[in-house]
PDB file of C-alpha atoms in Angstrom:
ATOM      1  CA  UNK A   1      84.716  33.711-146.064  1.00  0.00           C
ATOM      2  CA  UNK A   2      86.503  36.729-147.265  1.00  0.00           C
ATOM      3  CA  UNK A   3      85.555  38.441-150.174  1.00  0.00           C
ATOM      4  CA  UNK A   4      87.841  38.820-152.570  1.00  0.00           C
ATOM      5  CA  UNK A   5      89.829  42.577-152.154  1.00  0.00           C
ATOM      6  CA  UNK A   6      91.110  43.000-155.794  1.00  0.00           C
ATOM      7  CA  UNK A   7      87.465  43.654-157.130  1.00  0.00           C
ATOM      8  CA  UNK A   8      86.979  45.889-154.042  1.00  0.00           C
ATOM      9  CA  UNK A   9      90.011  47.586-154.436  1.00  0.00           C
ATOM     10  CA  UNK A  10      88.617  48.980-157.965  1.00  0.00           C
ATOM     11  CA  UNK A  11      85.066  49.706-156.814  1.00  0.00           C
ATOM     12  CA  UNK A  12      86.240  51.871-154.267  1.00  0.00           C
ATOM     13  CA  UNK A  13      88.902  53.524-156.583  1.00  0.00           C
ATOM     14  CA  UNK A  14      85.473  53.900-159.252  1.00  0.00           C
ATOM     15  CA  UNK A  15      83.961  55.189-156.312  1.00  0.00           C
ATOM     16  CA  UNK A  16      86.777  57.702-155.764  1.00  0.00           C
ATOM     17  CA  UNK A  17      87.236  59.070-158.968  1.00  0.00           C
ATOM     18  CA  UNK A  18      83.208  59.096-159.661  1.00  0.00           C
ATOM     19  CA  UNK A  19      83.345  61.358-156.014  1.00  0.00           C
ATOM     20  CA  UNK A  20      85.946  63.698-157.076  1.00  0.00           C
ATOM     21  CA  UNK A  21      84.900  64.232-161.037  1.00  0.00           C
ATOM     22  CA  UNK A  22      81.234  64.966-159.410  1.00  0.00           C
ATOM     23  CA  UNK A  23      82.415  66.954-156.885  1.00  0.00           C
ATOM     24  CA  UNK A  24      84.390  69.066-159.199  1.00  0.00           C
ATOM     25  CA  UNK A  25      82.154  69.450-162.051  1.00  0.00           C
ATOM     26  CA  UNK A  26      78.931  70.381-159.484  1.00  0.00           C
ATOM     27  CA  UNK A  27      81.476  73.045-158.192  1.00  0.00           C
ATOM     28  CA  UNK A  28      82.597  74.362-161.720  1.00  0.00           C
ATOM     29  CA  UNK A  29      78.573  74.461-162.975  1.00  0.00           C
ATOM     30  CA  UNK A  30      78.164  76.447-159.695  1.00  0.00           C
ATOM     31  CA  UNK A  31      80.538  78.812-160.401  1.00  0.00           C
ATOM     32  CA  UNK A  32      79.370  79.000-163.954  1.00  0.00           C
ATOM     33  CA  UNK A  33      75.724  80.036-163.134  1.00  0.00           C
ATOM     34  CA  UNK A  34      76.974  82.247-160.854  1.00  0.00           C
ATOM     35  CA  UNK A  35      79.588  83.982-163.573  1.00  0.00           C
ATOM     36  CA  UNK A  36      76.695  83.994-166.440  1.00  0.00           C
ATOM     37  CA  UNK A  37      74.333  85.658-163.968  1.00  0.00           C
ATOM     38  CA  UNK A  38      77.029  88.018-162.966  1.00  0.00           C
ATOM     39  CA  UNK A  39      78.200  89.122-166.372  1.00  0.00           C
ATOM     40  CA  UNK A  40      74.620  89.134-167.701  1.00  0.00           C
ATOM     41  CA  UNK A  41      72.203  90.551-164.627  1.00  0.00           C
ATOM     42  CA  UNK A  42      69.748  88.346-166.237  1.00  0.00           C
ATOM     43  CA  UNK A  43      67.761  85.855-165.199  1.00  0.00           C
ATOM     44  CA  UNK A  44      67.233  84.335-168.815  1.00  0.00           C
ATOM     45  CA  UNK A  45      70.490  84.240-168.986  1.00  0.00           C
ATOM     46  CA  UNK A  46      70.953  82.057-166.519  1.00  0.00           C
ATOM     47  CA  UNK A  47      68.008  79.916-166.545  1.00  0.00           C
ATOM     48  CA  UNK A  48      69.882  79.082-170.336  1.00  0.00           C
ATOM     49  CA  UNK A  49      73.046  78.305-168.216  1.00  0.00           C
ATOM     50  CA  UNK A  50      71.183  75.833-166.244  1.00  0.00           C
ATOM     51  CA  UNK A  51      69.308  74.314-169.181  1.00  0.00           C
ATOM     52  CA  UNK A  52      72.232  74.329-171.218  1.00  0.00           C
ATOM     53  CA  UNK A  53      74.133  72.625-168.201  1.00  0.00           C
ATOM     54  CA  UNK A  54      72.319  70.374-165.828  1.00  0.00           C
ATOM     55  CA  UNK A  55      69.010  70.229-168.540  1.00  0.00           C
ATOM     56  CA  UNK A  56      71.451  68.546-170.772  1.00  0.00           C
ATOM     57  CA  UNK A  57      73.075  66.231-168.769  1.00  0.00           C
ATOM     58  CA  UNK A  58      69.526  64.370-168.075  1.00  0.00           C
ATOM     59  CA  UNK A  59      69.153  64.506-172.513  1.00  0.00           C
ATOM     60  CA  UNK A  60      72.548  62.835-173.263  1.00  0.00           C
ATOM     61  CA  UNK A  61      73.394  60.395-170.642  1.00  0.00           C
ATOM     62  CA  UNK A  62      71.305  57.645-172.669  1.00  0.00           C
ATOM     63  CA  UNK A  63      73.526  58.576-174.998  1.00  0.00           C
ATOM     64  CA  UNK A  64      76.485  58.257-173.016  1.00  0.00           C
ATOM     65  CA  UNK A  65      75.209  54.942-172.166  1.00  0.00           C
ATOM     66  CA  UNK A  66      75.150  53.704-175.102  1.00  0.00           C
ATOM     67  CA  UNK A  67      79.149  54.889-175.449  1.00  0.00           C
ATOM     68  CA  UNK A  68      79.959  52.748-172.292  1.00  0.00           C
ATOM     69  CA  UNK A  69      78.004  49.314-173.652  1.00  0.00           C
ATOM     70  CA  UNK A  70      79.427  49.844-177.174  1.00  0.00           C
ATOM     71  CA  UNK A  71      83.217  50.580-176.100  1.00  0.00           C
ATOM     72  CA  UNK A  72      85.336  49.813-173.599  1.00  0.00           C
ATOM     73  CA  UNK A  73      83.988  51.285-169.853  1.00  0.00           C
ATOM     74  CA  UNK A  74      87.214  52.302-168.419  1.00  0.00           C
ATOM     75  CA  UNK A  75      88.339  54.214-171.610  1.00  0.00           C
ATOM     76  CA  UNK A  76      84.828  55.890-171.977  1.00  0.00           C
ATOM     77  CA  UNK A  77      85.177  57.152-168.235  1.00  0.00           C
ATOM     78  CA  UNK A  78      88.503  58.182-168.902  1.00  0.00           C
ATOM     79  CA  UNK A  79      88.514  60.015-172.356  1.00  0.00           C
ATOM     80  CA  UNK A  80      85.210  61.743-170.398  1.00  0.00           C
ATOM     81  CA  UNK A  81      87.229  62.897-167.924  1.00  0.00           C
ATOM     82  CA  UNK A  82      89.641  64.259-170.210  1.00  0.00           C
ATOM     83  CA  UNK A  83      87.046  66.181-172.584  1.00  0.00           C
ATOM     84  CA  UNK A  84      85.456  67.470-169.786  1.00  0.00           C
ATOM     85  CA  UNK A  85      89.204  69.153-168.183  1.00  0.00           C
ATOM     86  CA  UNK A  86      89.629  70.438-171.757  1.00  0.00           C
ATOM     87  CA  UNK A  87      86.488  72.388-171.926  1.00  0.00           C
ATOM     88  CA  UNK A  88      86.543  73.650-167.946  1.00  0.00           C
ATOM     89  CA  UNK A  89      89.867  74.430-168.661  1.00  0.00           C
ATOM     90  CA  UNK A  90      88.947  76.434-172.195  1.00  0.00           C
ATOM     91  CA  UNK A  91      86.346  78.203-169.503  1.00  0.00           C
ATOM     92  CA  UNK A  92      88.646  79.473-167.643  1.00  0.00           C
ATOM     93  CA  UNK A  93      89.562  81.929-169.957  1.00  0.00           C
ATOM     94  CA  UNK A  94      86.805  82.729-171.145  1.00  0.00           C
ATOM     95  CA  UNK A  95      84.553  85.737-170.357  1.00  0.00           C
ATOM     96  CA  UNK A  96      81.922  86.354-172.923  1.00  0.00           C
ATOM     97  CA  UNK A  97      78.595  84.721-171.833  1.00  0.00           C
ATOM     98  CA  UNK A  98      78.004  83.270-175.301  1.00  0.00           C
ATOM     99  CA  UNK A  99      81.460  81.438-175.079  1.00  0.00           C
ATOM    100  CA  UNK A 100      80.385  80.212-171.697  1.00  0.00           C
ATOM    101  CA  UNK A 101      77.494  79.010-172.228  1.00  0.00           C
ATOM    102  CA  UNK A 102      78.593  76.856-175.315  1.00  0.00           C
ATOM    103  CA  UNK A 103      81.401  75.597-173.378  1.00  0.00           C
ATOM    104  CA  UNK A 104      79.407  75.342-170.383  1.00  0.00           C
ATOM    105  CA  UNK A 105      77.220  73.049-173.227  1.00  0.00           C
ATOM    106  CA  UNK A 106      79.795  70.905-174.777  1.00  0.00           C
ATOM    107  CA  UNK A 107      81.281  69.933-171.114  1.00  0.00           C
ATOM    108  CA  UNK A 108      77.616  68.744-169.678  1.00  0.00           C
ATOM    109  CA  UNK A 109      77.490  66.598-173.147  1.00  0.00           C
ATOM    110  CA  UNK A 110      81.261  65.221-172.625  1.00  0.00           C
ATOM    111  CA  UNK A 111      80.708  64.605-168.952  1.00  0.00           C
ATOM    112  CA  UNK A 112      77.391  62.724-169.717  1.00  0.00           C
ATOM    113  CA  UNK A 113      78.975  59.454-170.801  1.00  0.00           C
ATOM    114  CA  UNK A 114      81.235  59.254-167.229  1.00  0.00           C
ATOM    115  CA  UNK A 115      77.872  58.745-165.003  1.00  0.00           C
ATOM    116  CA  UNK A 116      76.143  56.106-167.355  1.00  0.00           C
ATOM    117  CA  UNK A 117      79.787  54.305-167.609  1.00  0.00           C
ATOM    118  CA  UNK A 118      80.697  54.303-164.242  1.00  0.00           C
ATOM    119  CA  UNK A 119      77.397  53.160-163.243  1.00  0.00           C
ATOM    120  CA  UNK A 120      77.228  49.997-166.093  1.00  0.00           C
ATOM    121  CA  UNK A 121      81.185  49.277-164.905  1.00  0.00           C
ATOM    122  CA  UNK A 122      79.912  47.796-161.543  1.00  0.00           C
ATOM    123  CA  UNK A 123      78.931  44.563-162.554  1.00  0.00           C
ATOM    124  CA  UNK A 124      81.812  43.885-164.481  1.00  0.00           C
ATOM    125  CA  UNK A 125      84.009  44.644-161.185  1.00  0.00           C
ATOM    126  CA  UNK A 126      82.206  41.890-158.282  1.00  0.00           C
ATOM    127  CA  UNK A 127      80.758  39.230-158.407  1.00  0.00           C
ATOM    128  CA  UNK A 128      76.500  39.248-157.255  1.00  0.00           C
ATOM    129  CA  UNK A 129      77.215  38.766-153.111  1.00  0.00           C
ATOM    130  CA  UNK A 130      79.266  42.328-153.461  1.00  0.00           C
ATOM    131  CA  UNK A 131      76.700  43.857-155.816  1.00  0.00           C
ATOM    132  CA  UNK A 132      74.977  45.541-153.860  1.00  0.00           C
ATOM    133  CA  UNK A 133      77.712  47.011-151.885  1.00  0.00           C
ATOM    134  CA  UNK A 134      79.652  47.902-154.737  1.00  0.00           C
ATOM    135  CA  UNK A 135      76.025  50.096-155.998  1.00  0.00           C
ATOM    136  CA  UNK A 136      76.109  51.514-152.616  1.00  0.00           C
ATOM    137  CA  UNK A 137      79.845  52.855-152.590  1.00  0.00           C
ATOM    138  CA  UNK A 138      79.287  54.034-156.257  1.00  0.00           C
ATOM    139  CA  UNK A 139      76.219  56.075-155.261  1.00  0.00           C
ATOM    140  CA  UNK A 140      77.141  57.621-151.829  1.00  0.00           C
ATOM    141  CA  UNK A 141      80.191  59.054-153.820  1.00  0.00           C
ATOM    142  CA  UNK A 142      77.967  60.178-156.580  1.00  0.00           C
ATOM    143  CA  UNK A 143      75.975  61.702-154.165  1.00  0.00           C
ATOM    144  CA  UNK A 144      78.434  63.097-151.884  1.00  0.00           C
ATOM    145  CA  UNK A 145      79.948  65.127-155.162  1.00  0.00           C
ATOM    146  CA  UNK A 146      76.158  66.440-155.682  1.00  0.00           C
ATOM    147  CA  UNK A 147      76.459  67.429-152.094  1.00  0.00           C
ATOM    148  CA  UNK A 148      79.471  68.787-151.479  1.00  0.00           C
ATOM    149  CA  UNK A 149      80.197  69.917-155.194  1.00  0.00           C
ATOM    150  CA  UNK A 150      78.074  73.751-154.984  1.00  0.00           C
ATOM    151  CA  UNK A 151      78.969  74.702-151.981  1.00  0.00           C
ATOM    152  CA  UNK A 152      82.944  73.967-152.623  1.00  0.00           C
ATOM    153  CA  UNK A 153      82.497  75.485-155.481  1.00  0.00           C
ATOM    154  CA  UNK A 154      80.790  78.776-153.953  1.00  0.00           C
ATOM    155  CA  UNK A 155      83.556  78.753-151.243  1.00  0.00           C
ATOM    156  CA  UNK A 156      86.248  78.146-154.082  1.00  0.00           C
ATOM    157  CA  UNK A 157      84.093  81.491-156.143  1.00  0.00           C
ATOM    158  CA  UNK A 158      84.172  83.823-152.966  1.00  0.00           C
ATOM    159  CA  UNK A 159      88.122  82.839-152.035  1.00  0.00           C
ATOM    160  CA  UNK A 160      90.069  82.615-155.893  1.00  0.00           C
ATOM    161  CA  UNK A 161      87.113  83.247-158.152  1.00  0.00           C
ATOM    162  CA  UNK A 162      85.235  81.781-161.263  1.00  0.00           C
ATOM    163  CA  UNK A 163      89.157  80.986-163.567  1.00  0.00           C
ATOM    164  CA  UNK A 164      90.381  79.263-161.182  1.00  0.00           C
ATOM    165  CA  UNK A 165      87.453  77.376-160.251  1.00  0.00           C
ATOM    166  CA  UNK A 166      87.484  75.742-163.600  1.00  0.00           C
ATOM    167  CA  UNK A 167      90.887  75.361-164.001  1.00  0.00           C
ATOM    168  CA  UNK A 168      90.753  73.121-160.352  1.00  0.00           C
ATOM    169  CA  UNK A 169      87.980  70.890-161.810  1.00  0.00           C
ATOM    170  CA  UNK A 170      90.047  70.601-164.946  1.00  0.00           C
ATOM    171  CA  UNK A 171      92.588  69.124-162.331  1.00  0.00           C
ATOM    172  CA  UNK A 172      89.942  66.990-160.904  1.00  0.00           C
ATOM    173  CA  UNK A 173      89.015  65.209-163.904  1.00  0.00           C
ATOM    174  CA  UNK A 174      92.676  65.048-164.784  1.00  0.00           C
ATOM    175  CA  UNK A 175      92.806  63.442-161.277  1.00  0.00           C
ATOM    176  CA  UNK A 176      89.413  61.453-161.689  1.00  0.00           C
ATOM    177  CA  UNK A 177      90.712  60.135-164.615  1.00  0.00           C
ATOM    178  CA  UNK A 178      94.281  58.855-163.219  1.00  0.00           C
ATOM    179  CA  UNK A 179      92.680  56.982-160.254  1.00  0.00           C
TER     180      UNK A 179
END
């Protein structure tokens, strides 16, 4: 028997836009840390980059949880994608450390609710047999983001530098949030 593609059709475009929003933030927090440090010379300064950043992510995605089960998923996932282009596109032109850092902030809180939302969305999408496989999909393009999101973004640094970096993940949410 053939599953049914229509629920397959939107795990794998989840799956899609959960790869390319990852993907793009990882790469914009790279170049980030890599601006603060830069800017600063300092290492406190950038161990607050990464607490501010990644430290925070881990604090509010409860919290962004809680967004996705009390409102719609796909307009949680979307209006997170949208917050988080504003404030990666605010970054790029930005230059004070203090101003990136609180930007750096309020995009790891916005982006927060995206994961949890995406994640909760599955079982709304396929039935139990395609469960599991939808779970699968989700995660190996959350992961593959995580991956492949530093070291595009250190290639993206090196080649048009930290601006422009931002401004592309503000595309990629823009993106993430289309598909």
């Amino acid at each position: 028997m053939r599953p049914n593609s229509q629920p397959r059709s939107a795990v794998r475009r989840l799956a899609l836009a959960r790869l390319i929003s990852i993907t793009g933030g990882a790469a914009a927090f790279a170049a980030l840390n890599f601006t603060v440090y830069e800017r600063t010379g300092s290492a406190a300064w950038l161990s607050a980059s990464l607490l501010l950043t990644f430290g925070v992510s881990g604090v509010f995605a409860p919290l962004g949880g809680m967004l996705g089960d009390r409102f719609n998923r796909k307009r949680v996932m979307i209006a997170s994608d949208l917050a988080g282009a504003a404030c990666f596109l605010a970054l790029a032109f930005v230059h004070e450390p203090v101003l990136l850092l609180a930007l750096g902030f309020v995009a790891a809180v916005v982006e927060a609710p995206f994961w949890s939302a995406s994640a909760a969305a599955v079982p709304n999408l396929v039935g139990k047999d395609d469960l599991a496989w939808a779970n699968g999909l989700l995660q190996v393009g959350g992961n593959a983001g995580i991956m492949l999101g530093p070291a595009l973004g250190g290639v993206l640094l090196a080649a048009i530098g930290p601006g422009m970096v931002f401004g592309a993940n503000a595309f990629s949410f823009v993106v993430s949030a289309a598909i």
